PDB file of C-alpha atoms in Angstrom:
ATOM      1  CA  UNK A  48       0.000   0.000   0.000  1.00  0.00           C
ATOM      2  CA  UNK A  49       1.345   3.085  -0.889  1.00  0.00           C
ATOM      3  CA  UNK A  50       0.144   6.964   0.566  1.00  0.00           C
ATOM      4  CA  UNK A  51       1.102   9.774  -0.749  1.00  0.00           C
ATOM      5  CA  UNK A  52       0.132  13.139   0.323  1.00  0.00           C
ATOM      6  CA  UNK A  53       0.251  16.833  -1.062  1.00  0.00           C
ATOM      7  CA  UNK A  54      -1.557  20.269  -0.814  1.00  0.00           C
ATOM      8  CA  UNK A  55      -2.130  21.806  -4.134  1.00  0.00           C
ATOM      9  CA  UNK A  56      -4.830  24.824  -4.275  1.00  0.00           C
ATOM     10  CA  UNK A  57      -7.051  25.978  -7.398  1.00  0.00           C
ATOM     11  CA  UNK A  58      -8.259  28.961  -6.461  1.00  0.00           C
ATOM     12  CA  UNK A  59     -10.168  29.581  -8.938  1.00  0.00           C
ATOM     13  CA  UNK A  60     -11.552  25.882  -9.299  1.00  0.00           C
ATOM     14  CA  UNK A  61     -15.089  25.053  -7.646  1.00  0.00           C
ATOM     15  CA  UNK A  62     -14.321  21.975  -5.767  1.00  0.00           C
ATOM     16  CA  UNK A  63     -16.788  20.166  -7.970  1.00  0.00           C
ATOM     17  CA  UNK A  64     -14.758  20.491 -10.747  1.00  0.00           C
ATOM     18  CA  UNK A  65     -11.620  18.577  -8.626  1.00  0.00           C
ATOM     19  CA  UNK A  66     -10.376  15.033  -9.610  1.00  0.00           C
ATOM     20  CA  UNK A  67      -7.724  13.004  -9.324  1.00  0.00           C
ATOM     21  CA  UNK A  68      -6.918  10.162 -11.543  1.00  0.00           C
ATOM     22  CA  UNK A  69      -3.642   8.142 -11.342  1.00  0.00           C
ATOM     23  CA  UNK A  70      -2.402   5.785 -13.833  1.00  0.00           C
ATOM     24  CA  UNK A  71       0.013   3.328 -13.704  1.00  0.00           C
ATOM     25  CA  UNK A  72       3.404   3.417 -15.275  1.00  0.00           C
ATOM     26  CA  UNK A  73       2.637   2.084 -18.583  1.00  0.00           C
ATOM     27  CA  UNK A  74      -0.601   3.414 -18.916  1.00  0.00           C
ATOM     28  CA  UNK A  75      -3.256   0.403 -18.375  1.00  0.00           C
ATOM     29  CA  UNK A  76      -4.655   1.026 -15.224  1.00  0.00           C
ATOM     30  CA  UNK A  77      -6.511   3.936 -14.096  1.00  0.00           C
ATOM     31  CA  UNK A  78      -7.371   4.466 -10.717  1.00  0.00           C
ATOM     32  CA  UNK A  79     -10.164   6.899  -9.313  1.00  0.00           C
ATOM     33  CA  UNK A  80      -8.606   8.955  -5.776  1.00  0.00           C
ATOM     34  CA  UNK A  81     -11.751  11.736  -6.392  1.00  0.00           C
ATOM     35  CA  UNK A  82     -13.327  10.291  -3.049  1.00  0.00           C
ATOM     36  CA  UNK A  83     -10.458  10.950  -1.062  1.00  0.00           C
ATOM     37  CA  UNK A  84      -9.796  14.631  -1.978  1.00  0.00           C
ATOM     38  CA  UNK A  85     -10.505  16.626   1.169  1.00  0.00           C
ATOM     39  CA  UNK A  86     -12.124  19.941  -0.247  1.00  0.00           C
ATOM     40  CA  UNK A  87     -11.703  23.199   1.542  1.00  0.00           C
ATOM     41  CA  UNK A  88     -12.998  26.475   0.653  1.00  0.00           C
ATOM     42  CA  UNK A  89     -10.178  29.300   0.678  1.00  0.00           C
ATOM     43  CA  UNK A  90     -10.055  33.095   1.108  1.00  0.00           C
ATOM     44  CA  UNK A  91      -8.585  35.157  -0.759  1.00  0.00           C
ATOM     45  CA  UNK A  92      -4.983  34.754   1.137  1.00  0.00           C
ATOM     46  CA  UNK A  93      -5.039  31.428   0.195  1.00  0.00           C
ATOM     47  CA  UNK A  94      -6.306  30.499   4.127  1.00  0.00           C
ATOM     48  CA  UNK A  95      -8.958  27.488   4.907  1.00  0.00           C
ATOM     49  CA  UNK A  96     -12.453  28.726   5.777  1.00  0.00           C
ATOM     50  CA  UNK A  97     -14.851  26.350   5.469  1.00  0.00           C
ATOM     51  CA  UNK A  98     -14.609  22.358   5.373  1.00  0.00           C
ATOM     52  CA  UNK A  99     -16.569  21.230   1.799  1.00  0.00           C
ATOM     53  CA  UNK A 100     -16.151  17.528   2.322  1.00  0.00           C
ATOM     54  CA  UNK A 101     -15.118  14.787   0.970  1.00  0.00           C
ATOM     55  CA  UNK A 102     -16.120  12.235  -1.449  1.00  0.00           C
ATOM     56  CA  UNK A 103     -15.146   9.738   0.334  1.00  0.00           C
ATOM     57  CA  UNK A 104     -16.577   6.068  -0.067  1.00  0.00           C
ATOM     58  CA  UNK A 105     -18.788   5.058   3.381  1.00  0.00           C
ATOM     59  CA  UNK A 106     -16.763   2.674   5.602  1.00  0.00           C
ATOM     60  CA  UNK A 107     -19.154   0.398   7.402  1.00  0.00           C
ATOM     61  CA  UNK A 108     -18.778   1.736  11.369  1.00  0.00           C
ATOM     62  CA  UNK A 109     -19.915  -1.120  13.785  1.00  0.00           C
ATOM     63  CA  UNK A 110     -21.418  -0.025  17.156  1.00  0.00           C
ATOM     64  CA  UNK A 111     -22.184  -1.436  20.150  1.00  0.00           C
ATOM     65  CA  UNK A 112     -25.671  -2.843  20.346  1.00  0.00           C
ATOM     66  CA  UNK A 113     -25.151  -4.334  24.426  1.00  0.00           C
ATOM     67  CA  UNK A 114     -26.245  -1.813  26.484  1.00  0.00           C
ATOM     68  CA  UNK A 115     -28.626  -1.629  29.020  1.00  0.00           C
ATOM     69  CA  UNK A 116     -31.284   1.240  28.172  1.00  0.00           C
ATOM     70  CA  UNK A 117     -30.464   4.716  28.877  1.00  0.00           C
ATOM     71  CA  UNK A 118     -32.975   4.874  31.607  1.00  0.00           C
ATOM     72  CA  UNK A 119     -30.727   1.896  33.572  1.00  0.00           C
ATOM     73  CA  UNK A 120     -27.473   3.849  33.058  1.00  0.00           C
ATOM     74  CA  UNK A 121     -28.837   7.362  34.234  1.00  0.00           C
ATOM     75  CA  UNK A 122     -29.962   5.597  37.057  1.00  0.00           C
ATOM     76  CA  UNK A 123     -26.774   6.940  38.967  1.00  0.00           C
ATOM     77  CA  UNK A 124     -27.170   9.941  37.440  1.00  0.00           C
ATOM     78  CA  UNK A 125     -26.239  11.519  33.734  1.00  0.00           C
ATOM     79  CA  UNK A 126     -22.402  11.219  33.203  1.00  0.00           C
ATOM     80  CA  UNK A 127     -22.100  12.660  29.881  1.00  0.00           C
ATOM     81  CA  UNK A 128     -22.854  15.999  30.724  1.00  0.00           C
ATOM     82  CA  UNK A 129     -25.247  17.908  28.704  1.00  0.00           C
ATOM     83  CA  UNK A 130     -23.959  21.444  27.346  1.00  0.00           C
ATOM     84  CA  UNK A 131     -26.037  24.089  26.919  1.00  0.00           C
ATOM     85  CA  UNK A 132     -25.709  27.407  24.107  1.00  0.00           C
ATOM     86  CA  UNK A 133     -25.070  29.442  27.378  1.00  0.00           C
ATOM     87  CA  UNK A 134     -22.334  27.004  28.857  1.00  0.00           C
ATOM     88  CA  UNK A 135     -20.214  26.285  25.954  1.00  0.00           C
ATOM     89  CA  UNK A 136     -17.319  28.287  26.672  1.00  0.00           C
ATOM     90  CA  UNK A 137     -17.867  27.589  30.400  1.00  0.00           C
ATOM     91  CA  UNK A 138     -17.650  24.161  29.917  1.00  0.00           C
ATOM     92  CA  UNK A 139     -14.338  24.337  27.772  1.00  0.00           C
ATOM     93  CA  UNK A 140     -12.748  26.607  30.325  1.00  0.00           C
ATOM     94  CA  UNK A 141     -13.236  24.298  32.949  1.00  0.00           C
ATOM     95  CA  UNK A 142     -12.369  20.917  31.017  1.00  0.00           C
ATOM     96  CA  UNK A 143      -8.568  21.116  29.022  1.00  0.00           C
ATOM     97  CA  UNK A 144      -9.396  17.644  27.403  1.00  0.00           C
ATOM     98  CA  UNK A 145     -13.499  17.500  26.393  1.00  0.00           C
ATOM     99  CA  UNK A 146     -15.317  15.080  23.743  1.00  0.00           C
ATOM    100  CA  UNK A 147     -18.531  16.234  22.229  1.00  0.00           C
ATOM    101  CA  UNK A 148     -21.388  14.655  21.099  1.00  0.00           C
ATOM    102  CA  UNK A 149     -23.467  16.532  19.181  1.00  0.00           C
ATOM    103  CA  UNK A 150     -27.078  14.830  17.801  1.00  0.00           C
ATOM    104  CA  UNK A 151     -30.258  15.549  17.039  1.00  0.00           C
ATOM    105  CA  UNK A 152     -32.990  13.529  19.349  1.00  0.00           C
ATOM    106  CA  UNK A 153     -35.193  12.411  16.233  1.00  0.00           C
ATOM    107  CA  UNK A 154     -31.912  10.698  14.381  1.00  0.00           C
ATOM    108  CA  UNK A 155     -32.222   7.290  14.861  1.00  0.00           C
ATOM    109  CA  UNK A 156     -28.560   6.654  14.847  1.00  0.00           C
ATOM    110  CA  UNK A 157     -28.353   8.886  17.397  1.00  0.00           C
ATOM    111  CA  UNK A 158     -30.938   7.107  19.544  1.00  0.00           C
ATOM    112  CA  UNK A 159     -28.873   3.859  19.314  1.00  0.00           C
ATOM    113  CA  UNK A 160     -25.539   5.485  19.983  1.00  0.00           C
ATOM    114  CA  UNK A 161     -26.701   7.382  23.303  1.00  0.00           C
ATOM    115  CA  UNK A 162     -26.410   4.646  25.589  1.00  0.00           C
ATOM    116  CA  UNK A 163     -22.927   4.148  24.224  1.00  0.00           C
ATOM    117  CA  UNK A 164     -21.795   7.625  25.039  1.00  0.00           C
ATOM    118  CA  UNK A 165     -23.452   7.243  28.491  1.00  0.00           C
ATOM    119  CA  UNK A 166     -21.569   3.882  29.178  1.00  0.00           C
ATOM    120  CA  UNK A 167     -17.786   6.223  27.528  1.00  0.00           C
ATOM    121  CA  UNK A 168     -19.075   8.996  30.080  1.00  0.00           C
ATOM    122  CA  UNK A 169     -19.433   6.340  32.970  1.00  0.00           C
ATOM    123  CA  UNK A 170     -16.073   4.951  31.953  1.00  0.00           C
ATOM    124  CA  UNK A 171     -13.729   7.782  31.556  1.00  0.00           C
ATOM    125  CA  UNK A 172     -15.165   8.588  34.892  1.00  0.00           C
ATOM    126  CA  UNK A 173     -14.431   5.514  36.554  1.00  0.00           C
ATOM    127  CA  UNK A 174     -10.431   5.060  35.232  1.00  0.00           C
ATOM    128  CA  UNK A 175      -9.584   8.699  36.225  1.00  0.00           C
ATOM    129  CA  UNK A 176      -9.562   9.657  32.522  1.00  0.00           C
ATOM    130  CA  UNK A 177      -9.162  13.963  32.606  1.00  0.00           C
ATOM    131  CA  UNK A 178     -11.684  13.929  29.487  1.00  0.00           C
ATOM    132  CA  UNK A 179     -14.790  15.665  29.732  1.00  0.00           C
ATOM    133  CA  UNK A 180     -17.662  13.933  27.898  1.00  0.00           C
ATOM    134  CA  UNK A 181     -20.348  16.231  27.059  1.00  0.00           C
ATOM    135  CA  UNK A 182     -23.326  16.113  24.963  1.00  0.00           C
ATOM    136  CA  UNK A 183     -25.333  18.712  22.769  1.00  0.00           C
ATOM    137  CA  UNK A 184     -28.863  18.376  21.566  1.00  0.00           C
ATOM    138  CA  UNK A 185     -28.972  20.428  18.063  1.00  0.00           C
ATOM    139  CA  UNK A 186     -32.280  21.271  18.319  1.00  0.00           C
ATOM    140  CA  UNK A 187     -32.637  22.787  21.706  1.00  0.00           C
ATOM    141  CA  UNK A 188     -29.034  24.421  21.529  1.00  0.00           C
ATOM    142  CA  UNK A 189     -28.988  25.176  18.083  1.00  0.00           C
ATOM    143  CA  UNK A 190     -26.637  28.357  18.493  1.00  0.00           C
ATOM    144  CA  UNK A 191     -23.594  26.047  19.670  1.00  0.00           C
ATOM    145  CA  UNK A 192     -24.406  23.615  16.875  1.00  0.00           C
ATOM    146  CA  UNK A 193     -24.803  26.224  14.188  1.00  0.00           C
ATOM    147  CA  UNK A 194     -21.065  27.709  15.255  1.00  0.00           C
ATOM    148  CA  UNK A 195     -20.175  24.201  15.334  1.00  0.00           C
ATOM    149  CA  UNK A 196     -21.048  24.046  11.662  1.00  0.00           C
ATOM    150  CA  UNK A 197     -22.585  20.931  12.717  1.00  0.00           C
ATOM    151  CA  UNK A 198     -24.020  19.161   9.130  1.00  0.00           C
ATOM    152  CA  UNK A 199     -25.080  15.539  10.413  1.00  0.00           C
ATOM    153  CA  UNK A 200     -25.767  13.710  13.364  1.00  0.00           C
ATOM    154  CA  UNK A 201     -24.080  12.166  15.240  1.00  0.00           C
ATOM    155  CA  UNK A 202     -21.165  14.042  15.151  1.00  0.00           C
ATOM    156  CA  UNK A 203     -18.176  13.237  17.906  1.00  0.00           C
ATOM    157  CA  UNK A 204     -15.510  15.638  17.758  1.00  0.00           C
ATOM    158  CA  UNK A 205     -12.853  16.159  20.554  1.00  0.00           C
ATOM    159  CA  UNK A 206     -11.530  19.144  21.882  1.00  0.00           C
ATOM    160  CA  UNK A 207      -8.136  20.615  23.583  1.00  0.00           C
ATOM    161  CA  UNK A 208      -8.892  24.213  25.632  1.00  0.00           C
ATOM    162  CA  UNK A 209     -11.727  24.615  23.652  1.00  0.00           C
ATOM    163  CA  UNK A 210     -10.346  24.316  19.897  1.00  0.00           C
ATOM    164  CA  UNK A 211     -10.987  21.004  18.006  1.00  0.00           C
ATOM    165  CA  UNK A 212      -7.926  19.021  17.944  1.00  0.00           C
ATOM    166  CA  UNK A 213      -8.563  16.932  14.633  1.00  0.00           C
ATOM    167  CA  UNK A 214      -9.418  18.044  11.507  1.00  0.00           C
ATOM    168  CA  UNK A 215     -13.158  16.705  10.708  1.00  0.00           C
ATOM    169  CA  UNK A 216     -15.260  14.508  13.270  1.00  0.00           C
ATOM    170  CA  UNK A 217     -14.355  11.244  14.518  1.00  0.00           C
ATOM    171  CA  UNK A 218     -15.415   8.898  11.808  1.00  0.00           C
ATOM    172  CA  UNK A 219     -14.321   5.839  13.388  1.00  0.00           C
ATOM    173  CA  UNK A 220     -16.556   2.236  14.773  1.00  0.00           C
ATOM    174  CA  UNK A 221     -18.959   3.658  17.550  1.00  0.00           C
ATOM    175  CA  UNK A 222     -18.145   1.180  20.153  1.00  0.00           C
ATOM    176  CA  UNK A 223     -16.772   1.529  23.716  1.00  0.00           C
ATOM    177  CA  UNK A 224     -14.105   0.074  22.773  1.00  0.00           C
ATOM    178  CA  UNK A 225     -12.953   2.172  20.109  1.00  0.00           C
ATOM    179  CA  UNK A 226     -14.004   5.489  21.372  1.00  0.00           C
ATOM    180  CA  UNK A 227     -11.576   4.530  24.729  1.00  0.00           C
ATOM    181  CA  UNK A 228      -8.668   3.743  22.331  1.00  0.00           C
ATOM    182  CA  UNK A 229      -9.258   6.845  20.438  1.00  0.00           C
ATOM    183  CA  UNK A 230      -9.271   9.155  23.801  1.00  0.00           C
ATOM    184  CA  UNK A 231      -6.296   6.893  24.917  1.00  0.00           C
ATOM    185  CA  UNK A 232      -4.477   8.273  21.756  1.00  0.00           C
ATOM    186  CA  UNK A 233      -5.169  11.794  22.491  1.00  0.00           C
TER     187      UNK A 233
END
C-alpha cells in the first residue's frame, strides 16, 4: 500500500470540478482517488475557511448494540454531561481535554448510539480519565451547533482548551471500545 500526500490549491476551481486520476506506469490502469480529496474552501490569502467535504466512499462503522437502556445507566445519574448554548465556553474553560457529542434527538442513529456515550461517560469517569464527555442536543441548543457548523448527526468531535484538535469529526466504529482507544491516543 502506498500513501502519498500533497496540498495543491485551485483557487479559482469550484471543488466540484476537482479530480484526481492516477495511472500506472505504462498506462493500463486507471485508478479513481476523487473520493479521497478533502475539499476546503479558501479566502482570498489562500487560508482554509470552510470544510466542503469529501467524497469519500462510506466505511461500514460497527457499534455497540449491548447496552442496558439509557434509563438503567442514568440511574446513577447523567455522566455525559449535557452542554447548553449558554455554557459552551464555560464548559471548555473548565475541562482542558473534552469530547462532544453533538445529535439531534429524532436521528435514529443517534438514539442507538446514546447509551454508548453514556456507558464512555461512565467509563472515563471511573479510570480517572481527565476527558470531559459532554453532549449537545442540536435542536434545543442550536446556536452552539450552528457555530459548530454541525451538518449531520451524530457528530463526535474532541476538543483541547476549547479548539478542536482533529481536523473533521471522529469517523471511526462507535463502540466503547474504540471510542476509549481513540481518547487513549489523544
Amino acid at each position: 500500500q502506498l500513501r502519498l500526500n500533497f496540498n495543491i490549491s485551485f483557487p479559482h476551481l469550484h471543488c466540484d470540478f476537482a479530480s484526481i486520476d492516477l495511472w500506472d506506469k505504462i498506462g493500463q490502469n486507471q485508478l479513481d482517488v476523487t473520493r479521497n480529496i478533502e475539499k476546503w474552501q479558501l479566502d482570498k490569502n489562500g487560508h482554509r475557511r470552510l470544510y466542503q467535504g469529501r467524497n469519500r466512499r462510506d466505511f461500514d462503522i460497527e457499534h455497540d448494540t449491548h447496552h442496558p437502556p439509557l434509563e438503567t445507566l442514568h440511574a446513577d445519574g447523567i455522566h455525559a454531561e449535557p452542554i447548553t448554548n449558554n455554557d459552551w465556553s464555560t464548559y471548555h474553560e473548565e475541562n482542558e481535554f473534552s469530547f462532544i457529542y453533538f445529535y439531534a434527538p429524532w436521528c435514529s442513529f443517534c438514539q442507538k448510539f446514546h447509551t454508548t456515550w453514556e456507558r464512555l461517560a461512565e467509563e472515563t469517569e471511573k479510570r480517572e480519565i481527565p476527558v470531559a464527555i459532554g453532549t449537545v442536543d442540536c435542536i434545543t441548543e442550536n446556536d452552539v451547533c450552528a457555530e459548530q457548523k454541525i451538518q449531520a448527526y451524530p457528530t463526535l468531535r474532541f476538543f483541547h482548551q476549547g479548539i478542536q484538535v482533529n481536523q473533521g469529526e471522529y469517523r471511526f466504529d462507535r463502540t466503547l471500545e474504540a471510542l476509549l482507544e481513540f481518547i487513549d491516543k489523544k
